CSV table of C-alpha atoms and ligand atoms in Angstrom, one decimal:
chain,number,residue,atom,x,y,z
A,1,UNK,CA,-207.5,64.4,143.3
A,2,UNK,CA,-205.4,61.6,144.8
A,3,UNK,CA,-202.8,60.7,141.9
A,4,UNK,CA,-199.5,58.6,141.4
A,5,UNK,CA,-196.7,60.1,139.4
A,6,UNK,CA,-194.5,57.3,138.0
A,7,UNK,CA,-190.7,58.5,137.6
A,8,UNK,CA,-192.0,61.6,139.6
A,9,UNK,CA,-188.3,62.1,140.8
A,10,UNK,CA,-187.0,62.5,136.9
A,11,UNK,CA,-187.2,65.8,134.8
A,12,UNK,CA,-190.6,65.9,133.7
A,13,UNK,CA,-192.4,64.0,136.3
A,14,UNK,CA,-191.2,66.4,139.3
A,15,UNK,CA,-192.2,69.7,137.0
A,16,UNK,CA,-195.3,67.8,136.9
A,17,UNK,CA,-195.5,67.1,140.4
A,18,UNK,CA,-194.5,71.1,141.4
A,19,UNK,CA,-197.7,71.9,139.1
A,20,UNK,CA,-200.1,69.3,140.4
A,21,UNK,CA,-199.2,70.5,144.1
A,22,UNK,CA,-200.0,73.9,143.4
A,23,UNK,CA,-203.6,72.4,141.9
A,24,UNK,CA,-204.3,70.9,145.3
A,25,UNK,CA,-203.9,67.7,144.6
A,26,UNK,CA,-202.5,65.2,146.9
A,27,UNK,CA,-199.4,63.7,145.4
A,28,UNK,CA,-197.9,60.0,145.5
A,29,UNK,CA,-194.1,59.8,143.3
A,30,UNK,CA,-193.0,56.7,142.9
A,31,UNK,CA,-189.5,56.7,142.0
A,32,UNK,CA,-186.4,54.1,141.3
A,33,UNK,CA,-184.2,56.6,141.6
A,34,UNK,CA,-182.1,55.2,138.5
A,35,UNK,CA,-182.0,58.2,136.6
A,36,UNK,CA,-183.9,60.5,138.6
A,37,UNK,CA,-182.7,61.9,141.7
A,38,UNK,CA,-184.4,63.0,145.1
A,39,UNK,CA,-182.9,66.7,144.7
A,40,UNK,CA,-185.7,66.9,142.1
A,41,UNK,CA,-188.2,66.8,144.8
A,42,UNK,CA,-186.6,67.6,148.3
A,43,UNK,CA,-188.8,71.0,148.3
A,44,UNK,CA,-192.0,69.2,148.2
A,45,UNK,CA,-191.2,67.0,151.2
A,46,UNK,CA,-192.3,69.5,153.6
A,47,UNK,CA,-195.8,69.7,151.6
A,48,UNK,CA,-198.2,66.9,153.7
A,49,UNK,CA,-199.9,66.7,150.5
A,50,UNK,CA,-196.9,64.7,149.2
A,51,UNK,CA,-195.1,61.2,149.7
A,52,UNK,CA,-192.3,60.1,148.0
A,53,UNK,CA,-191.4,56.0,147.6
A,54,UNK,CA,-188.2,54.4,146.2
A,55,UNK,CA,-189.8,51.8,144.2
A,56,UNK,CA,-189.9,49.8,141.0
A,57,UNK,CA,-192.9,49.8,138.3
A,58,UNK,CA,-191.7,46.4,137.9
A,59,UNK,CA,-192.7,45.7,141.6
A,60,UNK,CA,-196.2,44.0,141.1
A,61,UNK,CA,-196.8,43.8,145.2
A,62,UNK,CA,-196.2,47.9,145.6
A,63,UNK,CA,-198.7,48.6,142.6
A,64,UNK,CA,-201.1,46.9,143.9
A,65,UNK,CA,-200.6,48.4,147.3
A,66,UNK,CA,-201.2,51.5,145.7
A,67,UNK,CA,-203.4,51.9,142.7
A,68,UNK,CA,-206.9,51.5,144.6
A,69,UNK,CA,-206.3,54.7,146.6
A,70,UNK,CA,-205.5,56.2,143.7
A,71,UNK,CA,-207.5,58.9,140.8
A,72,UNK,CA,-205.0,59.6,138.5
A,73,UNK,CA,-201.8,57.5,137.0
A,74,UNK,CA,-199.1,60.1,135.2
A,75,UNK,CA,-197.0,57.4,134.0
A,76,UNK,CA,-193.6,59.2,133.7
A,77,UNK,CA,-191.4,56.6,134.5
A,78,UNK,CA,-189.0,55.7,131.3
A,79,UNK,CA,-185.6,54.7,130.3
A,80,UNK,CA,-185.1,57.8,128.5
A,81,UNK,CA,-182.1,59.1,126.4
A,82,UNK,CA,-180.6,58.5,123.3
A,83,UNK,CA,-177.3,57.8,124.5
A,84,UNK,CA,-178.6,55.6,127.5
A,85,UNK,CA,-180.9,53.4,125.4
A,86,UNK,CA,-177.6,52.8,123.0
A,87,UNK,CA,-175.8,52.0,126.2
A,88,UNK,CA,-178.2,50.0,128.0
A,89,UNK,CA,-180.6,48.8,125.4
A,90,UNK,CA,-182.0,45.6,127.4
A,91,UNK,CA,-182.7,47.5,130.5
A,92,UNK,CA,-184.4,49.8,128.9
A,93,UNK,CA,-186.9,47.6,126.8
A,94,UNK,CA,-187.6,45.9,130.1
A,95,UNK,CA,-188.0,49.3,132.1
A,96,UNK,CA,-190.6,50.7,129.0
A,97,UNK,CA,-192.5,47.5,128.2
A,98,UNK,CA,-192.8,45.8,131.3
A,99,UNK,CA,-193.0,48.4,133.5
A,100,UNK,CA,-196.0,50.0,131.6
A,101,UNK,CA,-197.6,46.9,130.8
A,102,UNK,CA,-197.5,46.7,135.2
A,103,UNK,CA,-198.9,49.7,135.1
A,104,UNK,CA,-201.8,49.5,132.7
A,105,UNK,CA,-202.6,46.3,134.2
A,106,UNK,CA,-202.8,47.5,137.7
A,107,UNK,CA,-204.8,50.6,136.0
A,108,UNK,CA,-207.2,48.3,134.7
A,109,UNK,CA,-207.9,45.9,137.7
A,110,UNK,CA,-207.7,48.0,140.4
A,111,UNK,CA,-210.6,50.5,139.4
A,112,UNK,CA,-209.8,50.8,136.0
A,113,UNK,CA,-208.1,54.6,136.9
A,114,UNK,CA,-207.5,56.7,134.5
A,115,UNK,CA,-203.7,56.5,133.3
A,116,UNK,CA,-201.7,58.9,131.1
A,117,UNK,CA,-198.8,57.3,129.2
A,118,UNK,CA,-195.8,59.3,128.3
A,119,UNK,CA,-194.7,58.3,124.6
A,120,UNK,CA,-192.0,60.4,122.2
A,121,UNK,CA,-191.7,61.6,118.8
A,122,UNK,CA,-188.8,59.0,118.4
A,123,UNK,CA,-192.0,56.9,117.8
A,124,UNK,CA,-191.8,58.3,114.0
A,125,UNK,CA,-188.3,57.1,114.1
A,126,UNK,CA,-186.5,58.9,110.9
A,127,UNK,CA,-189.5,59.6,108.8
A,128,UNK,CA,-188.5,62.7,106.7
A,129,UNK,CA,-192.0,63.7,106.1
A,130,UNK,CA,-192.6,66.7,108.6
A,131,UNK,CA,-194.6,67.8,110.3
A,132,UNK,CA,-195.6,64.4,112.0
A,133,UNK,CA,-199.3,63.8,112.3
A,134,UNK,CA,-200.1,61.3,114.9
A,135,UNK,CA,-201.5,58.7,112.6
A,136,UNK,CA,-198.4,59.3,110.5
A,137,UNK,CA,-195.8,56.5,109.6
A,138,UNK,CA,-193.2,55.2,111.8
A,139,UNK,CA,-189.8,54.5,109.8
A,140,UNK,CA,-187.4,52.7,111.5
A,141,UNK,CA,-184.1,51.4,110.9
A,142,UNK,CA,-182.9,47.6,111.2
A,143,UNK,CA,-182.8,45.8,115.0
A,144,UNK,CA,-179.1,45.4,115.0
A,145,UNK,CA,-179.2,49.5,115.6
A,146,UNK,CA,-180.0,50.2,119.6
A,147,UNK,CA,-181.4,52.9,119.1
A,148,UNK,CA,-184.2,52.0,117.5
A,149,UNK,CA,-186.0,49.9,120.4
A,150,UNK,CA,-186.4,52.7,122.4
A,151,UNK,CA,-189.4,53.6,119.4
A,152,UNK,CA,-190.1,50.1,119.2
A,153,UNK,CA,-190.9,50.5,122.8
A,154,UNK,CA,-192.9,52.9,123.6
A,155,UNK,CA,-194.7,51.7,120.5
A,156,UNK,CA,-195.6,48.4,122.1
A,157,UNK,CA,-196.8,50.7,125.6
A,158,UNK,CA,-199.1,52.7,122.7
A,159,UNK,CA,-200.0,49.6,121.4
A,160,UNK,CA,-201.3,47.8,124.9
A,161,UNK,CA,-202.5,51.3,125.9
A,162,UNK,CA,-205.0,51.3,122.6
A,163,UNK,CA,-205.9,48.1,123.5
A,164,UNK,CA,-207.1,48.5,127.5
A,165,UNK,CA,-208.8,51.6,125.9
A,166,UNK,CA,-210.6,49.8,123.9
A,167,UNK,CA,-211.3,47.5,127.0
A,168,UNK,CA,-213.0,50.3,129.2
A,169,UNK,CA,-209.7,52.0,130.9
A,170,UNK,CA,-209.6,55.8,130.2
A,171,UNK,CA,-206.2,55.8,128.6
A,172,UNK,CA,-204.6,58.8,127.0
A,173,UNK,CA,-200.9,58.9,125.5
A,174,UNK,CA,-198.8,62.2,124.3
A,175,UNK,CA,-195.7,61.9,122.1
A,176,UNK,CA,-193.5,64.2,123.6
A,177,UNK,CA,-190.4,65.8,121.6
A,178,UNK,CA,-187.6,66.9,123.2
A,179,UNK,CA,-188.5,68.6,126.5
A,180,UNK,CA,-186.1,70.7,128.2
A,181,UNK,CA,-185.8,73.3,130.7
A,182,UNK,CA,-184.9,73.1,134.5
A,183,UNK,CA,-183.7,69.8,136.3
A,184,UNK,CA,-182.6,68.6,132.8
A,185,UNK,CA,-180.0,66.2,133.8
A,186,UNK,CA,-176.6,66.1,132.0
A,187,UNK,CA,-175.4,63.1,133.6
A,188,UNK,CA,-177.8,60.6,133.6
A,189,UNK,CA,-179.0,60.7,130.3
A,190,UNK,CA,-177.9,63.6,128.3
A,191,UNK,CA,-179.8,65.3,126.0
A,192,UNK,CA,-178.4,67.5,123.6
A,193,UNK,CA,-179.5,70.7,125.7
A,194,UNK,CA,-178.3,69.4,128.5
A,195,UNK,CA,-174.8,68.8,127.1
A,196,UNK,CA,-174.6,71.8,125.1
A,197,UNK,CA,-175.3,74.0,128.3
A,198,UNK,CA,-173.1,71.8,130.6
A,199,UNK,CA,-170.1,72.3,127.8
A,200,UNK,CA,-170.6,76.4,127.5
A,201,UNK,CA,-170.6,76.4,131.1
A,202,UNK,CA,-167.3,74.8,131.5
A,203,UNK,CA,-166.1,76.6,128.4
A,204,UNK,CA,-165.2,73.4,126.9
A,205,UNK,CA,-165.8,72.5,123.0
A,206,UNK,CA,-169.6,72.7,122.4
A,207,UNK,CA,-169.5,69.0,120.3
A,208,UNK,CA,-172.4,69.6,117.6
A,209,UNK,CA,-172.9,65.9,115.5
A,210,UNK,CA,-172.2,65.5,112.1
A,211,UNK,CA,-173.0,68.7,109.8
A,212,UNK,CA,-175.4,69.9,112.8
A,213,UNK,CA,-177.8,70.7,110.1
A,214,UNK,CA,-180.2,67.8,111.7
A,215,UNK,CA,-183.5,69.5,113.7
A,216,UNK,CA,-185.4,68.7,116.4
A,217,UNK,CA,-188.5,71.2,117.7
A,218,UNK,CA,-187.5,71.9,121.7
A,219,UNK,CA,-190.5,72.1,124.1
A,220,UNK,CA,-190.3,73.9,127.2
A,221,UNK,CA,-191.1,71.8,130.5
A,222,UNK,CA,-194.1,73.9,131.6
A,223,UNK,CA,-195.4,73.8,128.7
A,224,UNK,CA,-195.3,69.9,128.4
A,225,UNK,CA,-196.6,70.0,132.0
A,226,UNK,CA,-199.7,72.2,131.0
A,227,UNK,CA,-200.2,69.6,128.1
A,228,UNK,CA,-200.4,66.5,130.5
A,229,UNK,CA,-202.6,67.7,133.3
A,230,UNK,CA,-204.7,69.0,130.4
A,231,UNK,CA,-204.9,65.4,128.6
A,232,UNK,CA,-205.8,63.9,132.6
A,233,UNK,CA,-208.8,66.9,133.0
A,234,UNK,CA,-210.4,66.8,129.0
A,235,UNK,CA,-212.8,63.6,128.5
A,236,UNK,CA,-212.7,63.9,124.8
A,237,UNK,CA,-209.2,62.9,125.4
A,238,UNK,CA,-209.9,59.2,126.7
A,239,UNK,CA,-208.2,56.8,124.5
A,240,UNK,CA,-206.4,59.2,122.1
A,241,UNK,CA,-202.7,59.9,121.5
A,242,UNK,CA,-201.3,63.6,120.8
A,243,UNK,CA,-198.3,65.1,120.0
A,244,UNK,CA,-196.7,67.7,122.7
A,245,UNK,CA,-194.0,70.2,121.3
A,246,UNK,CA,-193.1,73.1,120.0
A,247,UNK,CA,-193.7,73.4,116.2
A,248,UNK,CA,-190.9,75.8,115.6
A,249,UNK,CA,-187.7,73.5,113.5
A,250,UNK,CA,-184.2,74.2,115.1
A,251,UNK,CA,-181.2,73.0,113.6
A,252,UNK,CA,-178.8,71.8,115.8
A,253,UNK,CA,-175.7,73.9,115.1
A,254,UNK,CA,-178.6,77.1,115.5
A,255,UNK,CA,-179.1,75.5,119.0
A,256,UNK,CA,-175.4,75.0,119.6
A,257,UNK,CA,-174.7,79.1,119.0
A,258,UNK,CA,-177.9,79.9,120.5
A,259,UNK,CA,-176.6,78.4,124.2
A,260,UNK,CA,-173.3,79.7,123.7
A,261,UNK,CA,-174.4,83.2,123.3
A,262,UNK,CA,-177.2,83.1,126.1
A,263,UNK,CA,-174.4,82.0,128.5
A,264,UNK,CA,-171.4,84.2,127.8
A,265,UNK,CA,-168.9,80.8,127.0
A,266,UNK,CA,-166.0,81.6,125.2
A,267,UNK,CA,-166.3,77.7,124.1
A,268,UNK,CA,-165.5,76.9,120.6
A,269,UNK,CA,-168.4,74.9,118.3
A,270,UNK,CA,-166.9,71.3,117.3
A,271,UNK,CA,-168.3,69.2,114.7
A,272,UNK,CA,-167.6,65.6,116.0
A,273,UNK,CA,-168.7,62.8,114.2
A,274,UNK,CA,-171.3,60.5,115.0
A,275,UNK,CA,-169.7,57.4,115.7
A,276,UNK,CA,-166.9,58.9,118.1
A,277,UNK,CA,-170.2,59.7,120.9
A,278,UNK,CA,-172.5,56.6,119.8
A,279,UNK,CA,-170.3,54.2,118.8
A,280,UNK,CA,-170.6,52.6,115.4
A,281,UNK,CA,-173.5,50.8,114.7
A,282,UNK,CA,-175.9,54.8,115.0
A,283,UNK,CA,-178.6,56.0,113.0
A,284,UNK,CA,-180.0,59.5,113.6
A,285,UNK,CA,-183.8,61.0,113.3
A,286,UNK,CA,-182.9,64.3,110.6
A,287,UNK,CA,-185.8,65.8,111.3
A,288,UNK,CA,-188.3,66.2,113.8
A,289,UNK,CA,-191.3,68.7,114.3
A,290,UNK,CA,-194.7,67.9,115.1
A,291,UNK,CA,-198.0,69.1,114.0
A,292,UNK,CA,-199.9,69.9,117.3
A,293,UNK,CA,-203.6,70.7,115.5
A,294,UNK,CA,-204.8,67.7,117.3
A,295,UNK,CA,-203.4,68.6,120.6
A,296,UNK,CA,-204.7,72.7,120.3
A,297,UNK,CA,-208.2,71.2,119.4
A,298,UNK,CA,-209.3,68.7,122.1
A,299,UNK,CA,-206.5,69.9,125.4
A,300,UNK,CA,-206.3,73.9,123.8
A,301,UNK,CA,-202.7,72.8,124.0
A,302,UNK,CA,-200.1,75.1,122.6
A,303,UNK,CA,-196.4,75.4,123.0
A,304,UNK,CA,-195.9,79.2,124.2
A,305,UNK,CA,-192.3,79.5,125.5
A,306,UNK,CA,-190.1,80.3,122.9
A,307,UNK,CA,-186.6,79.0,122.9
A,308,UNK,CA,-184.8,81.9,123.9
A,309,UNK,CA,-187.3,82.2,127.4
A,310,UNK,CA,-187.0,78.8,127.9
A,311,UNK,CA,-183.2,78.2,127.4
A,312,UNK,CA,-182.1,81.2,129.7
A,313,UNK,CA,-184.3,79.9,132.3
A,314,UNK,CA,-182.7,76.6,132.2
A,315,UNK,CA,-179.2,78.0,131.7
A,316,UNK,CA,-180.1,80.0,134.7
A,317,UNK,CA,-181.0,76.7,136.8
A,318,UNK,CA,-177.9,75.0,135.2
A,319,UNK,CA,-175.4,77.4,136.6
A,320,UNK,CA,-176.6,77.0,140.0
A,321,UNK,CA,-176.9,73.2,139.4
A,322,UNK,CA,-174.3,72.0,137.4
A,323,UNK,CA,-170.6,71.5,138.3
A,324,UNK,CA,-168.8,73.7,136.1
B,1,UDP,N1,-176.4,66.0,119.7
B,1,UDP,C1,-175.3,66.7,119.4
B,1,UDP,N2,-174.3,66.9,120.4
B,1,UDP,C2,-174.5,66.3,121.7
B,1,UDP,C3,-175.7,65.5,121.9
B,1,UDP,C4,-176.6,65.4,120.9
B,1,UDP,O1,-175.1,67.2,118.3
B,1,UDP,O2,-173.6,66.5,122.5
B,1,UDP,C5,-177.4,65.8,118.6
B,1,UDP,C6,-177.8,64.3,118.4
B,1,UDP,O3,-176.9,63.7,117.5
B,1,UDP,C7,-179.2,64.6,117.7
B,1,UDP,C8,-179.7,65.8,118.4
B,1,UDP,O4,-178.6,66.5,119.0
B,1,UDP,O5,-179.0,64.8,116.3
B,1,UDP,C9,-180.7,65.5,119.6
B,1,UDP,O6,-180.1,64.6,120.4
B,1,UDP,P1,-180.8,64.1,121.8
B,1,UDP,O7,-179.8,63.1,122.4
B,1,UDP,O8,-181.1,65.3,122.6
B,1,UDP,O9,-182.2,63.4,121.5
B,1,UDP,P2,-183.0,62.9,120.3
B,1,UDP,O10,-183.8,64.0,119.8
B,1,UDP,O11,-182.0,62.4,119.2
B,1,UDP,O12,-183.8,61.8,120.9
């Protein structure tokens, strides 16, 4: 197989890449660099099997350059990050509608190839009813609230993604919810495992939000891996969308002493308060756990790695990673 990983230099897409080498495939990442980083995927540069190319999505010319040669689309490549999106909430529409709609577009004319789309479980925004089915609502709160068009966004990629699907392209999208595990970046975009690990190993405050009693389900990265190149082998999965996580519920103060015992930090657990890390205009998703039958029937997905596993192995790769 001759396939294109988009954002292959970010967290998921260069776990992907690792496990897509090892298939024998031959590899193209096309990369930005904005929030991934080339460390990611020095190691595979040796491999002739692999080329890496600084590029944009948005860059029409490269795609087309590219797609023809091309099997496989894993289109990884996101704005991605609560706290980014609140930060930078234009570039980020841009980045996950345009750059997907380039994508699907290129898909589609050059050979309609087949593409996978990475999606998220912030698609069901703040519905309380878990767990999420995929043809469950989506509950958002009102535009003036950043955070919100990140769902908004990937709900118009799932939206044009239905719709070249139902114009011939073999199209298949997975939600994913909260992935985490090594090359998790603290920096860049800083996810709550990220920053949690990155504060214990500084021994600085470990800053939980609000009561902490909010939950999120935490899926390792190879088993989010497993789930895509599953989705991109299993025809039944052509023009389908499926949730890939972990369906065991954390609560986010559990997480909080979970990392600070697994790493030995003397750090205190501080409640902060919403506003002080988002700024003021915030609104936060209270629960969040999905309900994989779909995914375990048609890609014999399941989310194996139980927190524990997976957050020692990426505390392990933090401390050798991290400045601290
Ligand atoms: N969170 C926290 N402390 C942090 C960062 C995040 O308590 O330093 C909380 C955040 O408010 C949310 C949860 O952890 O309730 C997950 O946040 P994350 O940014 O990882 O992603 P989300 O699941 O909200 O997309």
């Amino acid at each position: 197989m001759k396939v294109l990983v988009t954002g292959g230099a970010g967290f998921i897409g260069s776990n992907l890449i690792d496990a897509l080498l090892k298939r024998g495939d031959t590899v193209l990442c096309l990369d930005n660099l904005s929030t991934g980083s080339k460390s990611n995927v020095e190691h595979c540069f040796k491999n002739p099997c692999f080329q890496f190319i600084e590029g944009s999505i948005l860059d029409w010319r490269l795609l087309e350059g590219i797609i023809g040669k091309i099997d496989v689309i894993f289109h990884m490549a996101a704005a991605v990050g609560v706290k980014y999106i609140v930060d930078n909430p234009l570039d980020s529409i841009i980045t996950n509608v345009r750059g997907t709609e380039k994508i699907l577009d290129a898909a589609y004319t050059y050979g309609r190839k087949k593409v996978i789309i990475a999606s998220s479980s912030e698609i069901y925004g703040k519905n309380k009813k878990v767990p999420y089915k995929e043809e469950d609502d989506r509950v958002l709160g009102p535009t003036n609230i950043n955070r919100w068009s990140y769902s908004a966004s990937k709900a118009i990629d799932e939206h044009m993604s239905f719709s070249y699907a139902t114009k011939g392209l073999p199209v298949v999208v997975l939600r994913f919810f909260n992935i985490y595990g090594p090359r998790i970046n603290e920096e860049a975009y800083g996810t709550v495992v990220a920053q949690f690990i990155k504060q214990a190993l500084r021994r600085e405050p470990i800053t939980v939000h609000g009561t902490g009693k909010q939950t999120r389900s935490f899926t390792y990265v190879d088993d989010c891996v497993k789930g895509i190149i599953r989705s991109s082998e299993v025809e039944e999965a052509r023009g389908k969308v499926f949730n890939i996580g972990n369906t065991r519920e954390t609560k986010i103060i559990k997480l909080a002493k979970l990392i600070k015992k697994l790493s030995n930090s003397p750090s205190p657990i501080k409640r902060i308060h919403y506003h002080d890390y988002y700024g003021l205009s915030y609104e936060d998703a209270p629960r969040r756990v999905p309900d994989i039958t779909r995914a375990r029937k048609i890609l014999g997905f399941d989310s194996q790695t139980s927190l524990e596993e997976g957050l020692e192995k990426t505390i392990a790769w933090c401390k050798e990673h991290y400045s601290h």
